[in-house]
Amino acid sequence: MKTIAIANQKGGVGKTTLSSHLAFAAAGANMRVLLVDFDPQASLSLGCNVAVPDPAYLTTLDLFSERPVNKPLQPVDDHMSIIPAGDEELYEYLGATTDVLLRARAMLRALAPKFDLCIIDTPPERNSLLIGALASADFVIVPMTLGLYEMGGVSKLFNTIQGVQAALNSDLRNLGILLMKTNGRSAKERAMVKAMREEHGDYVLSAELPERAAVRQAVNARTPVWSNPRGSSHEKAAKEWSDACAMILKETTK
């Protein structure tokens, strides 16, 4: 099982949308997918129609338990299962110690024989849950929108990733930045994209995902944007997202 953490220390950049679309793409390729929601806001869980977690199934809270937990995984469909965020008690682990984080990593690794791919959605700030996700992952990808605060936070996030690589997970590979919600008609944004590529080089992925209404509609419908596209804008979004997800999956399955 390969594990991808979707990370950014700022909210609203599209982490959960990317997490779900990668899962849809992998499931469409007949991969067995495990989704894990490390964000107490639980957007990924909600997107998988788990508004209120069933305590009979494994939750992220259970991953941090001191005692062994023997619960089944909650299915999403024939190819996907989810470990939902649990209830608001997950906020108590924002400052968890390293040994607690490593318990979660051990539990996820024990599930590896059942899955081909694990995708971890993370909280929008630097805390122990983000560190725990990075410590558990083989890869990290950074979805990012363009703006003063977002661009200013990239170096801080990369420092966090490097710290985890040095202290907890030397095998973690940074796949880089995926630019999201861009506006190619804006000269200012085109200049910002150019500046990002000049500053961060190959860490900025070649794929780029413009702002499209079809993506919001797909999220609300809990379907991938490439499902039954209607109209030229929707078709563009479908191709952009399917191509980007295929590129990422290819990198993680080499």
mmCIF file of C-alpha atoms in Angstrom:
data_model
loop_
_atom_site.group_PDB
_atom_site.id
_atom_site.type_symbol
_atom_site.label_atom_id
_atom_site.label_comp_id
_atom_site.label_asym_id
_atom_site.label_seq_id
_atom_site.Cartn_x
_atom_site.Cartn_y
_atom_site.Cartn_z
ATOM 1 C CA MET A 1 0.000 0.000 0.000
ATOM 2 C CA LYS A 2 1.262 3.445 -0.951
ATOM 3 C CA THR A 3 0.137 6.362 1.217
ATOM 4 C CA ILE A 4 -0.332 9.958 0.048
ATOM 5 C CA ALA A 5 -0.847 12.855 2.473
ATOM 6 C CA ILE A 6 -2.608 15.904 1.033
ATOM 7 C CA ALA A 7 -1.228 18.836 2.986
ATOM 8 C CA ASN A 8 -1.304 22.606 3.262
ATOM 9 C CA GLN A 9 -1.146 24.713 6.403
ATOM 10 C CA LYS A 10 -3.922 26.952 5.038
ATOM 11 C CA GLY A 11 -7.582 26.159 4.495
ATOM 12 C CA GLY A 12 -9.670 26.579 1.380
ATOM 13 C CA VAL A 13 -7.007 25.417 -1.065
ATOM 14 C CA GLY A 14 -8.772 22.250 -2.240
ATOM 15 C CA LYS A 15 -7.193 19.505 -0.122
ATOM 16 C CA THR A 16 -10.388 17.530 0.344
ATOM 17 C CA THR A 17 -11.464 17.953 -3.284
ATOM 18 C CA LEU A 18 -8.096 16.617 -4.408
ATOM 19 C CA SER A 19 -8.241 13.769 -1.869
ATOM 20 C CA SER A 20 -11.628 12.601 -3.087
ATOM 21 C CA HIS A 21 -10.761 12.902 -6.775
ATOM 22 C CA LEU A 22 -7.554 10.916 -6.338
ATOM 23 C CA ALA A 23 -9.637 8.252 -4.644
ATOM 24 C CA PHE A 24 -12.173 8.228 -7.480
ATOM 25 C CA ALA A 25 -9.361 7.982 -10.046
ATOM 26 C CA ALA A 26 -7.636 5.127 -8.210
ATOM 27 C CA ALA A 27 -10.901 3.250 -7.716
ATOM 28 C CA GLY A 28 -11.634 3.699 -11.417
ATOM 29 C CA ALA A 29 -8.327 1.941 -12.094
ATOM 30 C CA ASN A 30 -9.508 -1.000 -9.927
ATOM 31 C CA MET A 31 -7.256 -0.059 -7.024
ATOM 32 C CA ARG A 32 -8.377 -0.757 -3.470
ATOM 33 C CA VAL A 33 -8.473 2.638 -1.754
ATOM 34 C CA LEU A 34 -8.434 3.615 1.915
ATOM 35 C CA LEU A 35 -9.399 7.194 2.768
ATOM 36 C CA VAL A 36 -8.311 8.567 6.154
ATOM 37 C CA ASP A 37 -9.624 11.835 7.583
ATOM 38 C CA PHE A 38 -7.080 13.466 9.913
ATOM 39 C CA ASP A 39 -8.944 16.806 9.884
ATOM 40 C CA PRO A 40 -11.293 17.424 12.851
ATOM 41 C CA GLN A 41 -13.475 19.505 10.509
ATOM 42 C CA ALA A 42 -14.252 16.147 8.838
ATOM 43 C CA SER A 43 -14.911 17.434 5.308
ATOM 44 C CA LEU A 44 -13.637 14.240 3.682
ATOM 45 C CA SER A 45 -15.894 12.186 5.950
ATOM 46 C CA LEU A 46 -18.875 14.345 4.984
ATOM 47 C CA GLY A 47 -17.971 13.957 1.310
ATOM 48 C CA CYS A 48 -18.171 10.199 1.801
ATOM 49 C CA ASN A 49 -21.632 10.634 3.359
ATOM 50 C CA VAL A 50 -20.393 10.059 6.906
ATOM 51 C CA ALA A 51 -21.813 13.104 8.666
ATOM 52 C CA VAL A 52 -22.013 11.249 11.996
ATOM 53 C CA PRO A 53 -19.480 8.406 12.400
ATOM 54 C CA ASP A 54 -20.836 5.018 13.374
ATOM 55 C CA PRO A 55 -18.894 3.895 16.486
ATOM 56 C CA ALA A 56 -19.046 0.327 15.222
ATOM 57 C CA TYR A 57 -16.491 1.249 12.541
ATOM 58 C CA LEU A 58 -12.868 2.307 12.901
ATOM 59 C CA THR A 59 -12.354 6.092 13.208
ATOM 60 C CA THR A 60 -9.259 8.274 13.258
ATOM 61 C CA LEU A 61 -9.700 8.564 17.023
ATOM 62 C CA ASP A 62 -9.212 4.806 17.248
ATOM 63 C CA LEU A 63 -5.881 5.078 15.433
ATOM 64 C CA PHE A 64 -4.467 6.964 18.415
ATOM 65 C CA SER A 65 -5.810 4.591 21.061
ATOM 66 C CA GLU A 66 -3.415 3.067 23.587
ATOM 67 C CA ARG A 67 -5.397 -0.179 23.506
ATOM 68 C CA PRO A 68 -5.695 -2.416 20.427
ATOM 69 C CA VAL A 69 -8.879 -1.627 18.498
ATOM 70 C CA ASN A 70 -10.557 -4.363 16.496
ATOM 71 C CA LYS A 71 -13.247 -2.735 14.387
ATOM 72 C CA PRO A 72 -14.204 -3.145 10.730
ATOM 73 C CA LEU A 73 -13.589 -0.431 8.169
ATOM 74 C CA GLN A 74 -16.514 1.604 6.903
ATOM 75 C CA PRO A 75 -17.124 0.917 3.199
ATOM 76 C CA VAL A 76 -17.771 3.753 0.757
ATOM 77 C CA ASP A 77 -18.286 1.546 -2.298
ATOM 78 C CA ASP A 78 -16.872 -1.665 -3.746
ATOM 79 C CA HIS A 79 -13.377 -0.165 -4.119
ATOM 80 C CA MET A 80 -13.180 2.377 -1.276
ATOM 81 C CA SER A 81 -13.289 2.380 2.504
ATOM 82 C CA ILE A 82 -12.922 5.313 4.897
ATOM 83 C CA ILE A 83 -11.598 5.910 8.376
ATOM 84 C CA PRO A 84 -13.677 8.998 9.271
ATOM 85 C CA ALA A 85 -12.504 11.712 11.587
ATOM 86 C CA GLY A 86 -14.647 10.667 14.522
ATOM 87 C CA ASP A 87 -16.201 13.284 16.762
ATOM 88 C CA GLU A 88 -14.843 16.551 18.158
ATOM 89 C CA GLU A 89 -12.574 14.643 20.550
ATOM 90 C CA LEU A 90 -10.096 14.535 17.663
ATOM 91 C CA TYR A 91 -9.284 18.169 18.489
ATOM 92 C CA GLU A 92 -7.648 16.856 21.667
ATOM 93 C CA TYR A 93 -4.898 15.324 19.514
ATOM 94 C CA LEU A 94 -3.796 18.610 17.922
ATOM 95 C CA GLY A 95 -0.915 18.584 20.408
ATOM 96 C CA ALA A 96 -0.330 14.826 20.602
ATOM 97 C CA THR A 97 3.110 13.508 21.457
ATOM 98 C CA THR A 98 5.319 11.607 19.028
ATOM 99 C CA ASP A 99 4.570 8.207 20.545
ATOM 100 C CA VAL A 100 0.844 8.785 20.004
ATOM 101 C CA LEU A 101 1.453 9.762 16.366
ATOM 102 C CA LEU A 102 3.498 6.641 15.788
ATOM 103 C CA ARG A 103 0.641 4.486 17.099
ATOM 104 C CA ALA A 104 -1.498 5.816 14.267
ATOM 105 C CA ARG A 105 1.241 5.044 11.766
ATOM 106 C CA ALA A 106 1.551 1.486 13.045
ATOM 107 C CA MET A 107 -2.200 0.892 12.788
ATOM 108 C CA LEU A 108 -2.334 2.211 9.225
ATOM 109 C CA ARG A 109 0.602 0.048 8.198
ATOM 110 C CA ALA A 110 -1.163 -2.986 9.641
ATOM 111 C CA LEU A 111 -3.992 -2.344 7.151
ATOM 112 C CA ALA A 112 -1.611 -2.219 4.183
ATOM 113 C CA PRO A 113 -2.272 -5.759 2.846
ATOM 114 C CA LYS A 114 -5.932 -4.882 2.274
ATOM 115 C CA PHE A 115 -5.324 -1.821 0.059
ATOM 116 C CA ASP A 116 -3.310 -0.540 -2.875
ATOM 117 C CA LEU A 117 -3.537 3.147 -1.969
ATOM 118 C CA CYS A 118 -4.183 5.180 1.175
ATOM 119 C CA ILE A 119 -5.051 8.896 0.963
ATOM 120 C CA ILE A 120 -4.875 11.053 4.099
ATOM 121 C CA ASP A 121 -6.674 14.401 4.235
ATOM 122 C CA THR A 122 -5.042 16.741 6.751
ATOM 123 C CA PRO A 123 -5.977 19.773 8.882
ATOM 124 C CA PRO A 124 -5.291 23.306 7.579
ATOM 125 C CA GLU A 125 -2.616 24.196 10.125
ATOM 126 C CA ARG A 126 0.644 22.925 11.542
ATOM 127 C CA ASN A 127 -0.249 20.642 14.423
ATOM 128 C CA SER A 128 0.340 17.081 15.572
ATOM 129 C CA LEU A 129 -2.358 15.666 13.301
ATOM 130 C CA LEU A 130 -0.588 17.085 10.257
ATOM 131 C CA ILE A 131 2.738 15.778 11.557
ATOM 132 C CA GLY A 132 1.162 12.368 12.164
ATOM 133 C CA ALA A 133 -0.172 12.227 8.616
ATOM 134 C CA LEU A 134 3.233 13.108 7.179
ATOM 135 C CA ALA A 135 4.904 10.546 9.441
ATOM 136 C CA SER A 136 2.538 7.889 8.072
ATOM 137 C CA ALA A 137 2.883 8.751 4.371
ATOM 138 C CA ASP A 138 5.118 7.691 1.511
ATOM 139 C CA PHE A 139 4.284 10.839 -0.458
ATOM 140 C CA VAL A 140 2.986 14.337 0.209
ATOM 141 C CA ILE A 141 1.386 16.649 -2.302
ATOM 142 C CA VAL A 142 0.626 20.324 -1.644
ATOM 143 C CA PRO A 143 -2.503 21.750 -3.293
ATOM 144 C CA MET A 144 -2.203 25.519 -3.349
ATOM 145 C CA THR A 145 -4.188 28.554 -4.454
ATOM 146 C CA LEU A 146 -2.520 31.781 -5.556
ATOM 147 C CA GLY A 147 -2.401 34.667 -3.113
ATOM 148 C CA LEU A 148 -0.064 36.611 -0.853
ATOM 149 C CA TYR A 149 -0.691 34.481 2.238
ATOM 150 C CA GLU A 150 -0.682 31.186 0.354
ATOM 151 C CA MET A 151 2.580 31.926 -1.433
ATOM 152 C CA GLY A 152 4.154 33.155 1.780
ATOM 153 C CA GLY A 153 3.264 29.927 3.581
ATOM 154 C CA VAL A 154 4.886 27.515 1.136
ATOM 155 C CA SER A 155 8.359 27.746 2.665
ATOM 156 C CA LYS A 156 6.932 27.135 6.139
ATOM 157 C CA LEU A 157 5.123 24.026 4.940
ATOM 158 C CA PHE A 158 8.230 22.741 3.182
ATOM 159 C CA ASN A 159 10.146 23.281 6.437
ATOM 160 C CA THR A 160 7.521 21.172 8.218
ATOM 161 C CA ILE A 161 7.882 18.416 5.621
ATOM 162 C CA GLN A 162 11.675 18.495 5.894
ATOM 163 C CA GLY A 163 11.439 18.329 9.680
ATOM 164 C CA VAL A 164 9.284 15.201 9.478
ATOM 165 C CA GLN A 165 11.672 13.668 6.948
ATOM 166 C CA ALA A 166 14.590 14.298 9.304
ATOM 167 C CA ALA A 167 12.959 13.175 12.540
ATOM 168 C CA LEU A 168 10.173 10.686 11.796
ATOM 169 C CA ASN A 169 9.963 9.544 8.190
ATOM 170 C CA SER A 170 13.071 9.582 6.023
ATOM 171 C CA ASP A 171 11.160 7.788 3.242
ATOM 172 C CA LEU A 172 8.635 10.609 2.795
ATOM 173 C CA ARG A 173 8.822 12.019 -0.730
ATOM 174 C CA ASN A 174 7.553 15.523 -1.511
ATOM 175 C CA LEU A 175 5.774 15.345 -4.877
ATOM 176 C CA GLY A 176 5.428 19.125 -4.888
ATOM 177 C CA ILE A 177 2.857 21.872 -5.355
ATOM 178 C CA LEU A 178 -0.323 21.473 -7.388
ATOM 179 C CA LEU A 179 -1.734 24.881 -8.327
ATOM 180 C CA MET A 180 -5.500 25.003 -7.767
ATOM 181 C CA LYS A 181 -8.358 27.387 -8.622
ATOM 182 C CA THR A 182 -6.197 29.420 -10.993
ATOM 183 C CA ASN A 183 -7.496 32.038 -13.430
ATOM 184 C CA GLY A 184 -5.585 31.951 -16.711
ATOM 185 C CA ARG A 185 -7.408 35.054 -17.950
ATOM 186 C CA SER A 186 -5.803 37.179 -15.234
ATOM 187 C CA ALA A 187 -2.436 38.689 -16.151
ATOM 188 C CA LYS A 188 -1.682 39.088 -12.452
ATOM 189 C CA GLU A 189 -2.284 35.397 -11.773
ATOM 190 C CA ARG A 190 -0.243 34.345 -14.782
ATOM 191 C CA ALA A 191 2.615 36.412 -13.361
ATOM 192 C CA MET A 192 2.158 34.735 -9.970
ATOM 193 C CA VAL A 193 2.284 31.290 -11.573
ATOM 194 C CA LYS A 194 5.486 32.279 -13.357
ATOM 195 C CA ALA A 195 6.979 33.548 -10.093
ATOM 196 C CA MET A 196 6.063 30.308 -8.310
ATOM 197 C CA ARG A 197 7.711 28.206 -11.012
ATOM 198 C CA GLU A 198 10.835 30.374 -10.965
ATOM 199 C CA GLU A 199 11.136 30.236 -7.168
ATOM 200 C CA HIS A 200 10.291 26.573 -6.589
ATOM 201 C CA GLY A 201 11.295 24.979 -9.911
ATOM 202 C CA ASP A 202 10.351 21.330 -10.292
ATOM 203 C CA TYR A 203 8.463 21.416 -6.999
ATOM 204 C CA VAL A 204 5.614 23.091 -8.919
ATOM 205 C CA LEU A 205 3.874 20.341 -10.864
ATOM 206 C CA SER A 206 3.216 20.831 -14.567
ATOM 207 C CA ALA A 207 -0.511 20.213 -14.064
ATOM 208 C CA GLU A 208 -2.690 23.179 -13.117
ATOM 209 C CA LEU A 209 -6.351 23.122 -12.064
ATOM 210 C CA PRO A 210 -8.303 26.298 -12.936
ATOM 211 C CA GLU A 211 -11.367 27.476 -11.043
ATOM 212 C CA ARG A 212 -14.408 25.776 -12.605
ATOM 213 C CA ALA A 213 -18.044 25.765 -11.490
ATOM 214 C CA ALA A 214 -18.269 22.116 -12.542
ATOM 215 C CA VAL A 215 -15.832 21.141 -9.786
ATOM 216 C CA ARG A 216 -18.009 22.705 -7.071
ATOM 217 C CA GLN A 217 -21.051 20.973 -8.545
ATOM 218 C CA ALA A 218 -19.250 17.629 -8.542
ATOM 219 C CA VAL A 219 -18.235 18.060 -4.887
ATOM 220 C CA ASN A 220 -21.854 18.800 -3.934
ATOM 221 C CA ALA A 221 -22.991 15.716 -5.843
ATOM 222 C CA ARG A 222 -20.266 13.531 -4.286
ATOM 223 C CA THR A 223 -19.112 12.491 -7.756
ATOM 224 C CA PRO A 224 -15.866 13.026 -9.702
ATOM 225 C CA VAL A 225 -15.949 15.982 -12.060
ATOM 226 C CA TRP A 226 -15.307 13.671 -15.012
ATOM 227 C CA SER A 227 -18.578 11.817 -14.401
ATOM 228 C CA ASN A 228 -21.010 12.615 -17.237
ATOM 229 C CA PRO A 229 -19.572 16.017 -18.262
ATOM 230 C CA ARG A 230 -22.005 18.434 -19.912
ATOM 231 C CA GLY A 231 -20.806 21.458 -21.843
ATOM 232 C CA SER A 232 -17.358 22.633 -22.891
ATOM 233 C CA SER A 233 -16.338 24.079 -19.503
ATOM 234 C CA HIS A 234 -17.328 20.867 -17.747
ATOM 235 C CA GLU A 235 -15.431 18.822 -20.335
ATOM 236 C CA LYS A 236 -12.332 20.978 -19.770
ATOM 237 C CA ALA A 237 -12.603 20.446 -16.020
ATOM 238 C CA ALA A 238 -13.049 16.713 -16.524
ATOM 239 C CA LYS A 239 -9.891 16.457 -18.605
ATOM 240 C CA GLU A 240 -7.847 18.725 -16.327
ATOM 241 C CA TRP A 241 -8.733 16.754 -13.209
ATOM 242 C CA SER A 242 -8.473 13.292 -14.736
ATOM 243 C CA ASP A 243 -5.072 14.148 -16.245
ATOM 244 C CA ALA A 244 -3.763 15.622 -12.976
ATOM 245 C CA CYS A 245 -4.933 12.639 -10.927
ATOM 246 C CA ALA A 246 -3.466 10.189 -13.443
ATOM 247 C CA MET A 247 -0.120 12.005 -13.284
ATOM 248 C CA ILE A 248 -0.046 11.850 -9.479
ATOM 249 C CA LEU A 249 -1.052 8.183 -9.365
ATOM 250 C CA LYS A 250 1.621 7.340 -11.915
ATOM 251 C CA GLU A 251 4.256 8.970 -9.680
ATOM 252 C CA THR A 252 3.107 7.024 -6.638
ATOM 253 C CA THR A 253 2.987 3.631 -8.341
ATOM 254 C CA LYS A 254 6.401 3.647 -10.032
#
